[in-house]
XYZ file of C-alpha atoms in Angstrom:
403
model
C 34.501 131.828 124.033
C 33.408 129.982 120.846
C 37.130 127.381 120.333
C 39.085 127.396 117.480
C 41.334 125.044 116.452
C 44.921 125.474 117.696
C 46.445 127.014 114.660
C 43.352 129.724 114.177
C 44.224 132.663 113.010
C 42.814 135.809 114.337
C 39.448 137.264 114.117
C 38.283 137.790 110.186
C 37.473 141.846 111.115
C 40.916 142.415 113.608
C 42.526 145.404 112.538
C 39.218 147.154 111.787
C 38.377 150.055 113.655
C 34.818 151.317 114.178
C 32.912 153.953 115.677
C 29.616 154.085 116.842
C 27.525 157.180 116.956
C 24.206 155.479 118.025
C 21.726 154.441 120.422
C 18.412 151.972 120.926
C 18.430 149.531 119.170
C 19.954 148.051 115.767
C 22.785 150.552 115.045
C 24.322 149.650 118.590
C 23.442 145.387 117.462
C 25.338 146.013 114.311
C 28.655 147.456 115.859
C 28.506 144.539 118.769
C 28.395 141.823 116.070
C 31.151 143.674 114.162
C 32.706 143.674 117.664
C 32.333 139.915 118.338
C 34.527 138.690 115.327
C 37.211 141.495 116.121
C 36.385 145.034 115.122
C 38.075 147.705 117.257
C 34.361 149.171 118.162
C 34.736 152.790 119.794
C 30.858 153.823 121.404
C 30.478 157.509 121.634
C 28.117 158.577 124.100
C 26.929 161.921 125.441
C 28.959 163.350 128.664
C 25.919 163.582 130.066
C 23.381 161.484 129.046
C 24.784 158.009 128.165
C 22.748 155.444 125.498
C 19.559 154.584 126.952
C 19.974 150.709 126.943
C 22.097 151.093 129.857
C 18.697 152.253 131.622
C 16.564 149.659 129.169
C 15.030 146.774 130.833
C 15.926 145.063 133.939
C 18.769 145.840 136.139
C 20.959 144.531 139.215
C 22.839 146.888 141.257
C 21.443 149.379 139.534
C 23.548 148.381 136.143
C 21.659 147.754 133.064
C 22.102 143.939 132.115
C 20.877 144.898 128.434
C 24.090 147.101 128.491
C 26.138 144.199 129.394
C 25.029 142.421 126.348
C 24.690 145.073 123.790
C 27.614 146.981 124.799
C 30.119 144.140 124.863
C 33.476 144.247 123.151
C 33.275 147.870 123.122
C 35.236 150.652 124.264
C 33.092 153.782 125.415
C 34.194 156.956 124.893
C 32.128 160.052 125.890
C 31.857 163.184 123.229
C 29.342 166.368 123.229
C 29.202 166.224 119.439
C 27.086 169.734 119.398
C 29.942 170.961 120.776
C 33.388 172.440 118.838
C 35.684 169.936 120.501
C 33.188 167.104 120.956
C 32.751 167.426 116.839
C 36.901 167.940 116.322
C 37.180 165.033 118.345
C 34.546 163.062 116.192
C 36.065 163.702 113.080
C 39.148 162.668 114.148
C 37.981 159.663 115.241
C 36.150 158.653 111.605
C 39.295 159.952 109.975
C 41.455 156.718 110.875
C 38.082 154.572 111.034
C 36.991 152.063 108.428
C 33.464 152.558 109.338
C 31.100 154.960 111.347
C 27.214 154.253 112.402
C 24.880 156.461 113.342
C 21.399 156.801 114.246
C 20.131 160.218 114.541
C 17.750 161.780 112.374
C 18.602 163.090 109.033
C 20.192 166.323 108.812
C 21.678 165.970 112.327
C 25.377 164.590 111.128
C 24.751 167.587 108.242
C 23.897 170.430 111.127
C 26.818 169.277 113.153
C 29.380 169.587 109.792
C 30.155 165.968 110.063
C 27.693 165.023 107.575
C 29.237 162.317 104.693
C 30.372 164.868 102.389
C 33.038 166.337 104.987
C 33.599 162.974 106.285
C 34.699 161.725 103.039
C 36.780 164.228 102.878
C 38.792 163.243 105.620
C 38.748 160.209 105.304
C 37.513 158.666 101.277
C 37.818 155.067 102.543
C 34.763 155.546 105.305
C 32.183 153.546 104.990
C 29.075 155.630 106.923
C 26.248 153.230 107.782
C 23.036 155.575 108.469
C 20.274 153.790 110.106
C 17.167 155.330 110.965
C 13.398 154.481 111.636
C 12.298 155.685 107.929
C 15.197 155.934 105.802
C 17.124 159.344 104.729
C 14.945 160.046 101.738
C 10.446 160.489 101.658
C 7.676 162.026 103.341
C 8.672 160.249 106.618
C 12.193 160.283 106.574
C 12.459 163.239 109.755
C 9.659 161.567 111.606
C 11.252 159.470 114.956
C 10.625 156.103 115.567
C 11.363 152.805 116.393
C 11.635 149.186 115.860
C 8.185 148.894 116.895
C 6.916 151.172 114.283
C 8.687 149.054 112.038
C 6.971 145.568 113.106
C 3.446 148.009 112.687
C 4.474 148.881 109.030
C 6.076 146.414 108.019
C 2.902 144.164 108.036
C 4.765 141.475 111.286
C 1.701 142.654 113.355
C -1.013 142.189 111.230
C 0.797 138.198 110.854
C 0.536 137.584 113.755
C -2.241 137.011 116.502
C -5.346 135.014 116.906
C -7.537 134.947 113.567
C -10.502 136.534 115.605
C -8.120 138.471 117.527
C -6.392 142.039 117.374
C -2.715 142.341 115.895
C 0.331 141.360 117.956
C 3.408 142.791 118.645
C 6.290 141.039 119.544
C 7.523 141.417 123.393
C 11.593 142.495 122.694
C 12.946 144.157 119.362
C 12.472 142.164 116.540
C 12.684 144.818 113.562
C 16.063 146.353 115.746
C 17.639 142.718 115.492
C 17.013 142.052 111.962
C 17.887 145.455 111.323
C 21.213 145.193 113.190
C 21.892 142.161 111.415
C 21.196 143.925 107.878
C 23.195 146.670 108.857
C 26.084 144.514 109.668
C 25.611 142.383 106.113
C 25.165 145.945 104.259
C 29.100 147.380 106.416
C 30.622 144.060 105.342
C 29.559 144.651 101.223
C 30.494 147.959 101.381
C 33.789 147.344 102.853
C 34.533 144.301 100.405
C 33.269 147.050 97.538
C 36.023 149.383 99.088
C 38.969 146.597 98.624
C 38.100 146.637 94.561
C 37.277 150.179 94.504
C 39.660 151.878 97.150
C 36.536 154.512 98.224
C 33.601 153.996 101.051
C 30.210 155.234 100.415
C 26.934 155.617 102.382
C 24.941 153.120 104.044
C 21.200 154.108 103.680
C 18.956 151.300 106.421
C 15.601 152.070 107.040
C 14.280 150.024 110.092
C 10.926 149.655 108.363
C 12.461 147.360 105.567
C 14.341 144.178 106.332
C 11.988 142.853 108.363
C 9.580 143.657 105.422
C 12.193 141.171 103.768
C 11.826 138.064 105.981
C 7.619 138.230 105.501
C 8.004 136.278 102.282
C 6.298 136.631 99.438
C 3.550 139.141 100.947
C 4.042 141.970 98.393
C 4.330 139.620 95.525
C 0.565 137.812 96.318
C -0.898 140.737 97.158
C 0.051 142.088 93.130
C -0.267 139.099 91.117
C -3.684 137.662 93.257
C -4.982 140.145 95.583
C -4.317 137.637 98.565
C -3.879 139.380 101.760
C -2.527 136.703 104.858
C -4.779 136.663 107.429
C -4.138 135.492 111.346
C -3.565 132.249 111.507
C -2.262 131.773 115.131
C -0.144 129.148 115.623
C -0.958 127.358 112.935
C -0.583 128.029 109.249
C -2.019 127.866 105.238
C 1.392 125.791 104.334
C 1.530 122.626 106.197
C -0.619 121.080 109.415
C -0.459 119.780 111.584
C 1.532 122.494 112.730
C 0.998 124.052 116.142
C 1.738 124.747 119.749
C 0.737 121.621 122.132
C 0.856 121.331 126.093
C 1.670 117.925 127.063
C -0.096 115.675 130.340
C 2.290 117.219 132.381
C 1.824 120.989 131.683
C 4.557 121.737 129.196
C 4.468 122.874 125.785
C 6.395 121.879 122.638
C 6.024 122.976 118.638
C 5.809 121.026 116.272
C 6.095 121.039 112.314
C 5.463 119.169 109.389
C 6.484 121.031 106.476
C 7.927 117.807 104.806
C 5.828 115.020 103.821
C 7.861 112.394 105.116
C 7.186 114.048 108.384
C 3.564 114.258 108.298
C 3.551 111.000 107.943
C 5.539 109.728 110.553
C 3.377 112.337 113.034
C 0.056 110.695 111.791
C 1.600 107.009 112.379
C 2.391 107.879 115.574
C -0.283 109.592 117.431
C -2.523 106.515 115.642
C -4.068 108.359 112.337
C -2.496 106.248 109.692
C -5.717 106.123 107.666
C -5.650 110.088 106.828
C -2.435 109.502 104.656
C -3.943 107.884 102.456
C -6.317 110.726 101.667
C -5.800 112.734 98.481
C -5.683 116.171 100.416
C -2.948 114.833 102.436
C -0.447 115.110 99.657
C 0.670 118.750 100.209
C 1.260 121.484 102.905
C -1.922 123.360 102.163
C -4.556 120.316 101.968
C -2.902 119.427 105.217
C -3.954 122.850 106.184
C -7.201 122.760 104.574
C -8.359 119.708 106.605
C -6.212 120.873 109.663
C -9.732 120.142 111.784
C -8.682 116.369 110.924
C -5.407 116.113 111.557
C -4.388 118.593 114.207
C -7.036 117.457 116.809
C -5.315 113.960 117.053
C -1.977 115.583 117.766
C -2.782 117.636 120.329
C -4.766 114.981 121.707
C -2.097 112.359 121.879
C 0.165 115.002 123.211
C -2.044 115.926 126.189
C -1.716 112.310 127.381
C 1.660 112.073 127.455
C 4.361 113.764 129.563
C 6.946 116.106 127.924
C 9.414 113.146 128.576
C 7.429 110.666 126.987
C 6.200 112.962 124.069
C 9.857 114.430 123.601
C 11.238 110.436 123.709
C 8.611 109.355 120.872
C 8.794 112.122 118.586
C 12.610 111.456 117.871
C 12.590 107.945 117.717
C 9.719 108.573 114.608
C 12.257 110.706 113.544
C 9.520 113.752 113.527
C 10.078 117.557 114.224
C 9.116 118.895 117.949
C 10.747 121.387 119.856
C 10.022 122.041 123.760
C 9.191 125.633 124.005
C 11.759 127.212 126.820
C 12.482 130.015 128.771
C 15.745 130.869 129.564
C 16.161 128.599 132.122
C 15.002 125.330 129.952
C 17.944 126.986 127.113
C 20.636 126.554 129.960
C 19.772 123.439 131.053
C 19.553 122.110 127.445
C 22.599 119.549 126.311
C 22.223 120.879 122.564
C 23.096 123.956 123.525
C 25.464 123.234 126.125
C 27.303 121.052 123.242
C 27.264 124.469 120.899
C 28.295 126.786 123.890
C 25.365 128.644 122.887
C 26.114 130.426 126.118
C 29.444 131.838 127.598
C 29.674 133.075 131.148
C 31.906 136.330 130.539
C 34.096 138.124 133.619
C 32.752 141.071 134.573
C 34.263 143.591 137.058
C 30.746 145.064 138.332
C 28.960 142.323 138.336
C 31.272 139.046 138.748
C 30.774 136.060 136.285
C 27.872 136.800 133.831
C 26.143 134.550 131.455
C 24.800 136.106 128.236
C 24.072 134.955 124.484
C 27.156 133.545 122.800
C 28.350 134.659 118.853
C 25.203 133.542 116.750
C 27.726 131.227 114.477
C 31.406 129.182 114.670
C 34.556 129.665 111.852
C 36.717 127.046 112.075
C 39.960 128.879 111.128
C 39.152 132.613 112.853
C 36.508 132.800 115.371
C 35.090 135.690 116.880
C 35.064 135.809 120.832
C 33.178 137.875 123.402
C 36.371 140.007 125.039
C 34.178 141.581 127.889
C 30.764 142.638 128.584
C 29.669 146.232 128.390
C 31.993 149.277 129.905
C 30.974 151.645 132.493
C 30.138 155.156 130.992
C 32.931 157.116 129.202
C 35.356 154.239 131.204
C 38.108 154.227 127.715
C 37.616 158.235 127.271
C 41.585 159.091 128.065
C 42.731 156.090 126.076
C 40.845 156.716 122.822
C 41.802 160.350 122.614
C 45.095 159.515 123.758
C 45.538 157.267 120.950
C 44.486 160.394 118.772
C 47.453 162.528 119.997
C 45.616 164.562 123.197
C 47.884 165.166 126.012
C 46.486 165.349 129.642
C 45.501 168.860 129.103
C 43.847 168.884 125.805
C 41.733 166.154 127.645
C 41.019 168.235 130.622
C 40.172 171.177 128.436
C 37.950 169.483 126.344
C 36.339 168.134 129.726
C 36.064 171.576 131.016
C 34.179 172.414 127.986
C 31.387 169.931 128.348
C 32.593 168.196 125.276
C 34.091 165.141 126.445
C-alpha cells in the first residue's frame, strides 16, 4: 500500500460505484485504475465464459497471474446479458452506478436494449465510457480488433525498428495501456462535467487514437513539410549521443542527452572534450547529424567499463544513464524500493503476491491495492443482494443461465 500521512482522508473516487462490461485489454485497465484510488468497481463476466485475461499469458496453478493484476480491487459478478434476467440485472446495476464501460462492438449494448438512450433513462447521471478498436462512428467502426491493430495504424510500428529493418511491434499492450489510461482521464472529465451540469453523457475511445497522441508532432510534419520519420533504432534525429550500450561486463544501460549541459558532461567524460567545441554540437539534431562522431566514443568507453563502474561515473558527471532491467533488476533496485514501486498483496489462491504498485502518490488521499483479482463470479450473491434479490430470485436467475 502506497502511505499516507496519518490524518489522510479517504480515497479521492470512494463512494463511486462502477461497472464494468468489458474484456482484453484497456476497458478492464481503466476500471482497475478507477479501482486503485477507491471506486466500488463491479466486473461482469459471462456465466460461462469468464474475461479472457484470466487465460492471457502465463499462469501458476493454473490461475492467470495477468488476472491477478488487472482484475484487482474488483468485485466479479457473473451476468448472461443476452439473456432477460442477465439484461434486468444489468440495468439495474448502471441504474445506481456513476459510470459503466464497455467494450463490445457497436450496436451490441443497442441489440441487447441497454444501449445509452435507455440507460439514460434510468439513470441521467451515467456516465457510459464506450471503448472499442475503431471508434462508434466510420467505415471501420464494426470491424474487431485490438490494441495491436492500433500500434499498426497508429504509425508506433513504422517508429520503431532498425532503419534497414522491418516494422516492430511492441511485445505486451501498449495502445490497451495508453488507452486505459485515456479512458480513465476521459470518466474523470465527464464526471467533473456531471457535478456542474447534473447529467452524464457518452464516452466515445477509439483504441487507434491516443497512442496516435503520444507520437508527437507526426501529423503536423507530415502537412506543413512532407517529412515522414523514418527508423531510427535506438538512436534518434533530436539529440546523440543517444543509445543503448552494453558495458565490459555484459550489461546494458540507456543513455540520453537531450540537454546540452548533458552532452557535455558525456563528451568530458568518456575523453571527447574537443567535439564541444564544434559548431554542430550546439543542438540536438547536429548532435544527431554527426552521431558517427560522437556516439562511437560512448559506446566505446562503455564497453570497457563494468556496469558498476559505468553506473558510478555517469552520476558523479551528473549525466543521464539508466541500466536497462528485467523484472528482477526493478526489485532489486533501491529507487524503487524507496517509492514502493512494488507491493506484495495477500492473496487467498496464491499466498503473498508481488505486482505493480499505483502508478502515482497523493499526499492527503491515496489510492491502495485492496486485493488482487477474484475468482470467477466469487461476489455474484453479494452484488445482487445489494440490488434487492432474495435467495430465490438468485437461484432462478441461475437456473436460467443468466447469472
Amino acid at each position: 500500500m502506497i502511505s499516507g500521512p496519518a490524518s489522510a482522508a479517504p480515497p479521492p473516487l470512494a463512494g463511486l460505484r462502477v461497472v464494468e462490461l468489458a474484456t482484453l485489454f484497456a476497458g478492464p485497465l481503466a476500471a482497475t485504475w478507477l479501482g486503485d484510488f477507491g471506486a466500488d468497481v463491479v466486473k461482469v463476466e459471462h456465466p460461462r465464459r469468464p474475461d479472457p485475461s484470466r487465460g492471457h499469458g502465463i499462469a501458476k496453478d493454473g490461475i492467470g497471474l495477468w488476472w491477478k493484476t488487472i482484475g484487482r480491487n474488483k468485485r466479479t459478478v457473473t451476468l448472461d446479458l443476452s439473456k432477460p434476467g442477465g439484461r434486468e440485472m444489468a440495468l439495474r446495476l448502471a441504474e445506481q452506478a456513476d459510470v459503466v464501460i464497455e467494450n463490445f462492438r457497436p450496436g451490441t449494448l443497442e441489440r441487447w436494449g441497454l444501449g445509452p438512450d435507455r440507460l439514460a433513462e434510468v439513470n441521467p447521471r451515467l456516465v457510459l465510457a464506450r471503448v472499442t478498436a475503431f471508434g462508434q462512428t466510420g467505415p471501420y467502426a464494426g470491424r474487431p480488433g485490438f490494441g495491436t491493430v492500433a500500434e499498426a495504424m497508429s504509425g508506433f510500428a513504422a517508429l520503431s525498428g532498425e532503419p534497414d529493418g522491418p516494422p516492430l511491434l511492441p511485445p505486451f499492450g501498449l495502445a490497451d495501456g495508453v488507452a486505459g489510461l485515456a479512458t480513465a482521464y476521459a470518466v474523470m472529465l465527464a464526471l467533473a462535467s456531471r457535478g456542474v451540469t447534473g447529467r452524464g453523457q457518452v464516452v466515445d475511445l477509439a483504441i487507434i487514437e491516443p497512442l496516435l497522441a503520444l507520437l508527437g508532432p507526426q501529423i503536423t510534419a507530415y502537412d506543413q513539410l512532407g517529412y515522414i520519420q523514418p527508423r531510427t533504432g535506438n538512436q534518434t534525429s533530436n539529440n546523440s549521443p543517444r543509445n543503448l550500450y552494453r558495458t565490459a561486463d555484459g550489461s546494458w544501460v540507456a543513455v540520453s542527452t537531450s540537454a546540452q549541459n548533458i552532452a557535455e558532461r558525456v563528451m568530458r567524460l568518456v575523453g571527447k572534450p574537443e567535439v564541444i567545441d564544434e559548431p554542430w554540437f550546439a543542438s540536438g539534431a547536429g548532435r544527431a547529424a554527426h552521431r558517427a562522431e560522437v556516439d562511437p566514443p560512448v559506446a566505446a568507453w562503455i564497453a570497457a567499463h563494468s556496469l558498476a563502474e559505468t553506473m558510478e561515473a555517469f552520476e558523479r558527471a551528473e549525466a543521464a544513464i539508466g541500466p536497462v532491467y528485467d523484472a528482477r533488476g526493478i526489485l532489486a533496485d533501491p529507487q524503487y524500493q524507496a517509492l514502493e514501486t512494488t507491493v506484495t498483496v495477500p492473496d487467498p489462491e496464491l499466498g503473498p503476491l508481488r505486482m505493480q504498485n499505483l502508478m502515482f502518490r497523493l499526499s492527503g488521499s491515496p489510492g491502495a491495492i485492496r486485493w488482487a483479482g477474484r475468482p470467477h463470479g466469487a461476489d455474484t450473491e453479494a452484488v445482487l443482494g445489494e440490488l434487492g434479490l432474495d435467495a430465490a430470485r438468485i437461484a432462478a436467475l441461475r437456473a436460467e443461465g443468466a447469472a
